Amino acid sequence: GQPRKNKNLYGLIDGFSKTPHEIRKQYKLVITTSNAEIHQYICDKALEDCIVELRGVDESDLAVVYQNASGLALISFSEGFGLPLLEAMSVGVPTLTSNVSCLPEIVGDASLLCDPYNVDDISKKITVLLTDDIVRNTLIERGTKRVEKYRWSNTGEMFYQEILKL
């Protein structure tokens, strides 16, 4: 998404910076919509070696980005829906998201949840997502099932059924 305040990119960066050194050495945090302010924040924290900043991703390249990800973190304070979570789940990528706003309702039990206001919780959940194979595999399995609920064909049918009730 866009680098707006509600996306909590600073909380994500701070959470990632508190993960064990081995994790920051093995994995990179990829921010797909960085800007000069975020770049400066990363430099101020001396995290340039473990964070990759992109200036946006073309829609045609998005699937490749997801398929090469070890996980997706959307730690927003608020969201209208949270489509990136479903996009990641659809290609078997485990997810971590906030326990606020509409996000828990969207992901159900198919994502790890964290407190977006608590950097230690963000860090802990990033660590679990990247290191616990049982959790990862469970999230991938649940995510694959969860995303089926949001297929356009299913959504259209649910909408049609609701119209019939009126």
XYZ file of N, CA and C in Angstrom:
498
model
N 0.815 -1.196 0.000
C 0.000 0.000 0.000
C 0.849 1.245 0.000
N 0.191 2.350 0.005
C 0.875 3.638 0.026
C 1.500 3.891 1.401
N 2.562 4.675 1.447
C 3.241 4.932 2.727
C 2.515 5.985 3.577
N 1.268 5.700 3.908
C 0.480 6.608 4.752
C 0.624 6.211 6.216
N 0.316 7.143 7.114
C 0.474 6.903 8.557
C -0.292 5.674 9.031
N -1.510 5.454 8.495
C -2.307 4.318 8.963
C -1.652 2.972 8.648
N -0.705 2.948 7.702
C -0.032 1.701 7.339
C 0.981 1.258 8.391
N 1.382 2.165 9.283
C 2.261 1.835 10.405
C 3.599 1.244 9.943
N 4.167 1.808 8.895
C 5.454 1.310 8.416
C 6.568 1.514 9.444
N 6.467 2.565 10.229
C 7.493 2.796 11.256
C 7.423 1.718 12.329
N 6.226 1.318 12.694
C 6.066 0.218 13.652
C 6.602 -1.091 13.089
N 6.359 -1.326 11.806
C 6.880 -2.530 11.158
C 8.404 -2.507 11.120
N 8.966 -1.377 10.753
C 10.429 -1.241 10.713
C 11.015 -1.444 12.105
N 10.421 -0.796 13.099
C 10.920 -0.945 14.472
C 10.783 -2.382 14.958
N 9.656 -3.008 14.624
C 9.466 -4.401 15.012
C 10.500 -5.309 14.363
N 10.737 -5.114 13.080
C 11.738 -5.917 12.388
C 13.126 -5.673 12.969
N 13.420 -4.423 13.338
C 14.746 -4.104 13.889
C 15.004 -4.794 15.224
N 13.940 -5.195 15.918
C 14.074 -5.859 17.212
C 14.069 -7.382 17.108
N 13.923 -7.916 15.892
C 14.009 -9.368 15.747
C 15.456 -9.792 15.987
N 15.674 -11.056 16.319
C 17.055 -11.517 16.530
C 17.942 -11.243 15.315
N 19.193 -10.995 15.585
C 20.171 -10.680 14.540
C 20.178 -11.736 13.423
N 20.049 -13.017 13.799
C 20.067 -14.094 12.809
C 18.936 -13.927 11.791
N 17.801 -13.453 12.241
C 16.669 -13.253 11.331
C 16.967 -12.111 10.369
N 17.469 -10.996 10.911
C 17.791 -9.855 10.043
C 18.922 -10.183 9.081
N 19.746 -11.159 9.436
C 20.825 -11.593 8.555
C 20.289 -12.508 7.446
N 19.314 -13.346 7.786
C 18.777 -14.322 6.833
C 17.669 -13.751 5.952
N 16.869 -12.827 6.493
C 15.720 -12.283 5.776
C 15.862 -10.782 5.596
N 15.249 -10.274 4.554
C 15.175 -8.831 4.321
C 13.725 -8.400 4.456
N 13.521 -7.253 5.052
C 12.206 -6.627 5.052
C 12.110 -5.840 3.757
N 11.105 -6.130 2.956
C 10.913 -5.430 1.686
C 9.725 -4.493 1.842
N 9.975 -3.215 1.691
C 8.916 -2.210 1.728
C 8.649 -1.827 0.284
N 7.438 -2.105 -0.169
C 7.149 -1.950 -1.599
C 6.830 -0.524 -2.009
N 6.538 0.352 -1.068
C 6.236 1.750 -1.424
C 6.959 2.702 -0.485
N 8.253 2.700 -0.560
C 9.048 3.569 0.286
C 9.053 4.991 -0.281
N 9.510 5.921 0.540
C 9.675 7.305 0.097
C 10.875 7.901 0.840
N 11.157 9.163 0.613
C 12.343 9.794 1.201
C 12.285 9.806 2.731
N 11.119 10.043 3.294
C 10.974 10.085 4.751
C 11.231 8.703 5.376
N 10.690 7.684 4.765
C 10.914 6.324 5.264
C 12.379 5.944 5.085
N 12.948 6.296 3.954
C 14.362 6.010 3.712
C 15.237 6.644 4.793
N 14.954 7.883 5.131
C 15.735 8.560 6.167
C 15.590 7.854 7.510
N 14.390 7.409 7.822
C 14.136 6.682 9.071
C 14.969 5.399 9.115
N 15.003 4.679 8.002
C 15.786 3.443 7.913
C 17.269 3.745 8.092
N 17.748 4.809 7.468
C 19.160 5.200 7.599
C 19.483 5.634 9.028
N 18.584 6.401 9.635
C 18.799 6.848 11.016
C 18.928 5.671 11.973
N 18.259 4.582 11.658
C 18.304 3.381 12.506
C 19.384 2.402 12.046
N 20.163 2.777 11.017
C 21.249 1.953 10.471
C 20.745 0.567 10.051
N 19.615 0.549 9.334
C 19.003 -0.708 8.904
C 19.084 -0.929 7.394
N 19.908 -0.156 6.708
C 19.981 -0.236 5.251
C 20.350 -1.632 4.751
N 21.114 -2.379 5.545
C 21.561 -3.702 5.112
C 20.469 -4.772 5.200
N 19.423 -4.511 5.968
C 18.401 -5.552 6.147
C 17.024 -5.137 5.646
N 16.922 -3.953 5.028
C 15.645 -3.506 4.480
C 15.834 -3.113 3.027
N 14.971 -3.646 2.189
C 14.965 -3.321 0.762
C 13.800 -2.371 0.524
N 14.104 -1.245 -0.096
C 13.070 -0.250 -0.377
C 12.768 -0.220 -1.871
N 11.512 -0.396 -2.184
C 11.053 -0.250 -3.561
C 10.206 1.013 -3.638
N 10.120 1.587 -4.790
C 9.327 2.810 -4.984
C 8.002 2.489 -5.671
N 7.486 1.317 -5.392
C 6.234 0.870 -5.986
C 6.481 -0.378 -6.817
N 5.440 -1.166 -7.004
C 5.521 -2.397 -7.779
C 4.418 -2.356 -8.829
N 4.787 -2.583 -10.081
C 3.787 -2.664 -11.142
C 2.839 -3.813 -10.850
N 1.590 -3.616 -11.173
C 0.572 -4.646 -10.963
C 0.989 -5.975 -11.592
N 1.627 -5.906 -12.755
C 2.036 -7.123 -13.454
C 3.156 -7.872 -12.723
N 3.883 -7.197 -11.849
C 4.978 -7.816 -11.106
C 4.578 -8.255 -9.704
N 3.380 -7.908 -9.287
C 2.949 -8.160 -7.920
C 2.957 -9.644 -7.562
N 2.481 -10.494 -8.444
C 2.442 -11.934 -8.160
C 3.849 -12.477 -7.911
N 4.833 -12.003 -8.672
C 6.210 -12.458 -8.497
C 6.744 -12.019 -7.128
N 6.414 -10.815 -6.720
C 6.855 -10.331 -5.404
C 6.278 -11.224 -4.313
N 4.977 -11.504 -4.381
C 4.349 -12.374 -3.381
C 4.970 -13.770 -3.393
N 5.141 -14.344 -4.572
C 5.645 -15.711 -4.679
C 7.060 -15.861 -4.138
N 7.803 -14.780 -4.097
C 9.166 -14.833 -3.578
C 9.270 -14.375 -2.128
N 8.137 -14.102 -1.515
C 8.128 -13.626 -0.133
C 8.067 -14.795 0.846
N 8.725 -14.637 1.964
C 8.637 -15.618 3.050
C 7.411 -15.356 3.908
N 6.888 -14.158 3.831
C 5.695 -13.779 4.578
C 5.282 -12.381 4.181
N 4.067 -12.021 4.553
C 3.578 -10.666 4.314
C 3.124 -10.091 5.650
N 3.551 -8.867 5.928
C 3.137 -8.189 7.152
C 2.386 -6.919 6.784
N 1.140 -6.842 7.238
C 0.313 -5.645 7.072
C -0.118 -5.251 8.476
N 0.669 -4.362 9.083
C 0.509 -4.022 10.496
C -0.198 -2.672 10.640
N -1.221 -2.462 9.886
C -1.921 -1.173 9.839
C -2.678 -0.874 11.127
N -2.832 0.427 11.379
C -3.704 0.885 12.462
C -5.169 0.800 12.027
N -5.400 1.009 10.733
C -6.748 0.901 10.186
C -6.652 0.601 8.698
N -7.640 -0.114 8.198
C -7.708 -0.478 6.784
C -9.161 -0.469 6.357
N -9.365 -0.273 5.076
C -10.712 -0.400 4.528
C -11.064 -1.846 4.276
N -10.041 -2.651 3.906
C -10.288 -4.066 3.655
C -9.059 -4.928 3.932
N -7.930 -4.687 3.319
C -6.738 -5.513 3.523
C -6.493 -6.505 2.405
N -6.730 -6.090 1.173
C -6.575 -6.956 0.010
C -5.195 -7.620 -0.090
N -4.090 -6.946 0.253
C -2.783 -7.618 0.147
C -2.709 -8.926 0.943
N -3.428 -9.000 2.037
C -3.429 -10.242 2.816
C -4.002 -11.392 1.995
N -5.114 -11.144 1.333
C -5.742 -12.183 0.516
C -4.892 -12.511 -0.707
N -4.261 -11.497 -1.282
C -3.379 -11.739 -2.426
C -2.230 -12.660 -2.017
N -1.646 -12.402 -0.854
C -0.545 -13.241 -0.370
C -1.033 -14.655 -0.075
N -2.154 -14.762 0.615
C -2.696 -16.088 0.932
C -2.978 -16.893 -0.325
N -3.409 -16.227 -1.381
C -3.781 -16.935 -2.609
C -2.598 -17.619 -3.282
N -1.381 -17.191 -2.959
C -0.194 -17.834 -3.529
C 0.621 -18.565 -2.458
N -0.019 -18.859 -1.311
C 0.624 -19.664 -0.284
C 1.637 -18.952 0.570
N 1.449 -17.654 0.773
C 2.363 -16.879 1.618
C 1.694 -16.650 2.970
N 2.355 -17.030 4.076
C 1.778 -16.799 5.397
C 1.772 -15.311 5.729
N 0.805 -14.896 6.533
C 0.631 -13.465 6.788
C 0.612 -13.133 8.274
N 0.953 -11.882 8.539
C 0.894 -11.278 9.864
C 0.163 -9.961 9.699
N -0.830 -9.728 10.557
C -1.569 -8.481 10.454
C -1.975 -7.984 11.834
N -2.572 -6.816 11.855
C -2.994 -6.169 13.092
C -4.235 -6.833 13.671
N -4.358 -6.716 14.975
C -5.537 -7.235 15.656
C -6.612 -6.156 15.816
N -6.562 -5.142 14.968
C -7.520 -4.036 15.027
C -8.170 -3.824 13.664
N -9.150 -2.953 13.641
C -9.847 -2.575 12.415
C -10.579 -3.789 11.853
N -10.711 -3.859 10.556
C -11.414 -4.967 9.902
C -10.517 -6.171 9.684
N -9.229 -6.048 9.965
C -8.262 -7.068 9.568
C -8.508 -8.444 10.198
N -8.781 -8.548 11.498
C -9.060 -9.882 12.043
C -10.271 -10.551 11.391
N -11.268 -9.775 11.047
C -12.453 -10.336 10.394
C -12.111 -10.862 8.997
N -11.266 -10.162 8.286
C -10.877 -10.580 6.936
C -10.088 -11.886 6.982
N -9.117 -11.996 7.878
C -8.216 -13.147 7.873
C -8.718 -14.328 8.693
N -9.645 -14.115 9.604
C -10.092 -15.212 10.454
C -8.923 -15.806 11.215
N -8.809 -17.132 11.181
C -7.703 -17.801 11.873
C -6.544 -18.114 10.934
N -6.507 -17.447 9.787
C -5.512 -17.755 8.761
C -4.311 -16.818 8.778
N -4.166 -16.011 9.811
C -3.048 -15.077 9.900
C -2.638 -14.927 11.362
N -1.376 -14.660 11.592
C -0.950 -14.260 12.928
C -1.436 -12.835 13.143
N -1.838 -12.536 14.365
C -2.289 -11.188 14.709
C -1.338 -10.579 15.723
N -1.144 -9.269 15.610
C -0.307 -8.563 16.576
C -0.938 -7.218 16.901
N -0.483 -6.640 17.987
C -0.908 -5.307 18.404
C -0.064 -4.290 17.636
N -0.662 -3.498 16.750
C 0.126 -2.566 15.942
C 0.763 -1.444 16.751
N 0.335 -1.280 17.994
C 0.884 -0.239 18.856
C 2.016 -0.761 19.745
N 2.329 -2.056 19.637
C 3.307 -2.691 20.509
C 4.443 -3.273 19.661
N 5.564 -2.573 19.614
C 6.706 -2.975 18.783
C 7.241 -4.341 19.211
N 7.230 -4.624 20.504
C 7.713 -5.929 20.964
C 6.823 -7.061 20.444
N 5.516 -6.836 20.422
C 4.598 -7.851 19.902
C 4.809 -8.032 18.396
N 4.994 -6.936 17.685
C 5.264 -7.018 16.244
C 6.526 -7.846 16.012
N 7.581 -7.542 16.749
C 8.848 -8.254 16.609
C 8.685 -9.740 16.911
N 8.002 -10.042 17.982
C 7.788 -11.443 18.377
C 7.041 -12.204 17.283
N 5.992 -11.596 16.737
C 5.182 -12.282 15.730
C 5.931 -12.412 14.402
N 6.752 -11.432 14.048
C 7.589 -11.572 12.849
C 8.519 -12.771 13.035
N 9.115 -12.881 14.200
C 10.028 -13.985 14.498
C 9.315 -15.325 14.374
N 8.129 -15.427 14.948
C 7.358 -16.674 14.858
C 7.034 -16.984 13.398
N 6.566 -15.991 12.660
C 6.189 -16.196 11.260
C 7.351 -16.749 10.440
N 8.555 -16.269 10.716
C 9.712 -16.656 9.911
C 10.444 -17.896 10.406
N 10.195 -18.319 11.650
C 11.011 -19.408 12.201
C 10.237 -20.647 12.621
N 8.954 -20.545 12.859
C 8.187 -21.689 13.349
C 7.493 -22.380 12.176
N 8.071 -23.490 11.732
C 7.546 -24.191 10.558
C 6.124 -24.704 10.758
N 5.783 -25.103 11.964
C 4.426 -25.591 12.225
C 3.429 -24.454 12.051
N 3.736 -23.297 12.616
C 2.866 -22.127 12.471
C 2.780 -21.719 11.005
N 3.920 -21.651 10.331
C 3.942 -21.262 8.915
C 3.056 -22.176 8.075
N 3.247 -23.477 8.236
C 2.473 -24.430 7.437
C 0.985 -24.357 7.755
N 0.648 -24.153 9.012
C -0.752 -24.010 9.403
C -1.350 -22.763 8.769
N -0.622 -21.657 8.810
C -1.114 -20.414 8.211
C -1.274 -20.538 6.700
N -0.348 -21.203 6.064
C -0.441 -21.394 4.611
C -1.683 -22.216 4.280
N -1.893 -23.305 5.014
C -3.062 -24.156 4.771
C -4.366 -23.393 5.030
N -4.428 -22.708 6.150
C -5.636 -21.949 6.474
C -5.854 -20.792 5.499
N -4.766 -20.151 5.091
C -4.870 -19.030 4.156
C -5.409 -19.463 2.811
N -4.942 -20.609 2.348
C -5.427 -21.138 1.068
C -6.933 -21.382 1.120
N -7.409 -21.879 2.247
C -8.857 -22.101 2.415
C -9.599 -20.776 2.594
N -9.030 -19.880 3.373
C -9.698 -18.610 3.685
C -9.934 -17.768 2.428
N -8.968 -17.732 1.555
C -9.065 -16.891 0.364
C -10.211 -17.344 -0.542
N -10.589 -18.610 -0.456
C -11.714 -19.111 -1.260
C -13.000 -18.353 -0.947
N -13.146 -17.935 0.290
C -14.339 -17.180 0.710
C -14.483 -15.875 -0.073
N -13.366 -15.336 -0.531
C -13.361 -14.027 -1.177
C -13.198 -14.088 -2.697
N -13.336 -15.253 -3.283
C -13.298 -15.337 -4.746
C -14.439 -14.501 -5.309
N -14.206 -13.868 -6.459
C -15.232 -12.998 -7.049
C -16.531 -13.752 -7.289
N -16.421 -14.984 -7.725
C -17.635 -15.762 -7.994
C -18.434 -15.982 -6.701
N -17.754 -16.262 -5.610
C -18.437 -16.438 -4.320
C -19.012 -15.121 -3.822
N -18.252 -14.051 -3.971
C -18.707 -12.745 -3.525
C -19.958 -12.328 -4.289
N -19.945 -12.543 -5.588
C -21.111 -12.212 -6.405
C -22.335 -12.999 -5.977
N -22.163 -14.279 -5.706
C -23.280 -15.124 -5.274
C -23.817 -14.673 -3.915
N -22.907 -14.352 -2.970
C -23.350 -13.878 -1.652
C -24.125 -12.572 -1.789
N -23.624 -11.675 -2.639
C -24.302 -10.401 -2.862
C -25.693 -10.640 -3.436
N -25.780 -11.527 -4.413
C -27.056 -11.841 -5.052
C -28.045 -12.414 -4.027
N -27.579 -13.288 -3.175
C -28.448 -13.871 -2.145
C -28.947 -12.813 -1.171
N -28.106 -11.857 -0.844
C -28.520 -10.773 0.057
C -29.564 -9.888 -0.609
N -29.421 -9.636 -1.891
C -30.397 -8.838 -2.641
C -31.749 -9.540 -2.620
N -31.724 -10.864 -2.780
C -32.984 -11.629 -2.787
C -33.728 -11.505 -1.455
N -32.985 -11.316 -0.373
C -33.599 -11.193 0.959
C -34.345 -9.859 1.116
N -33.948 -8.857 0.334
C -34.571 -7.538 0.445
C -35.926 -7.591 -0.082
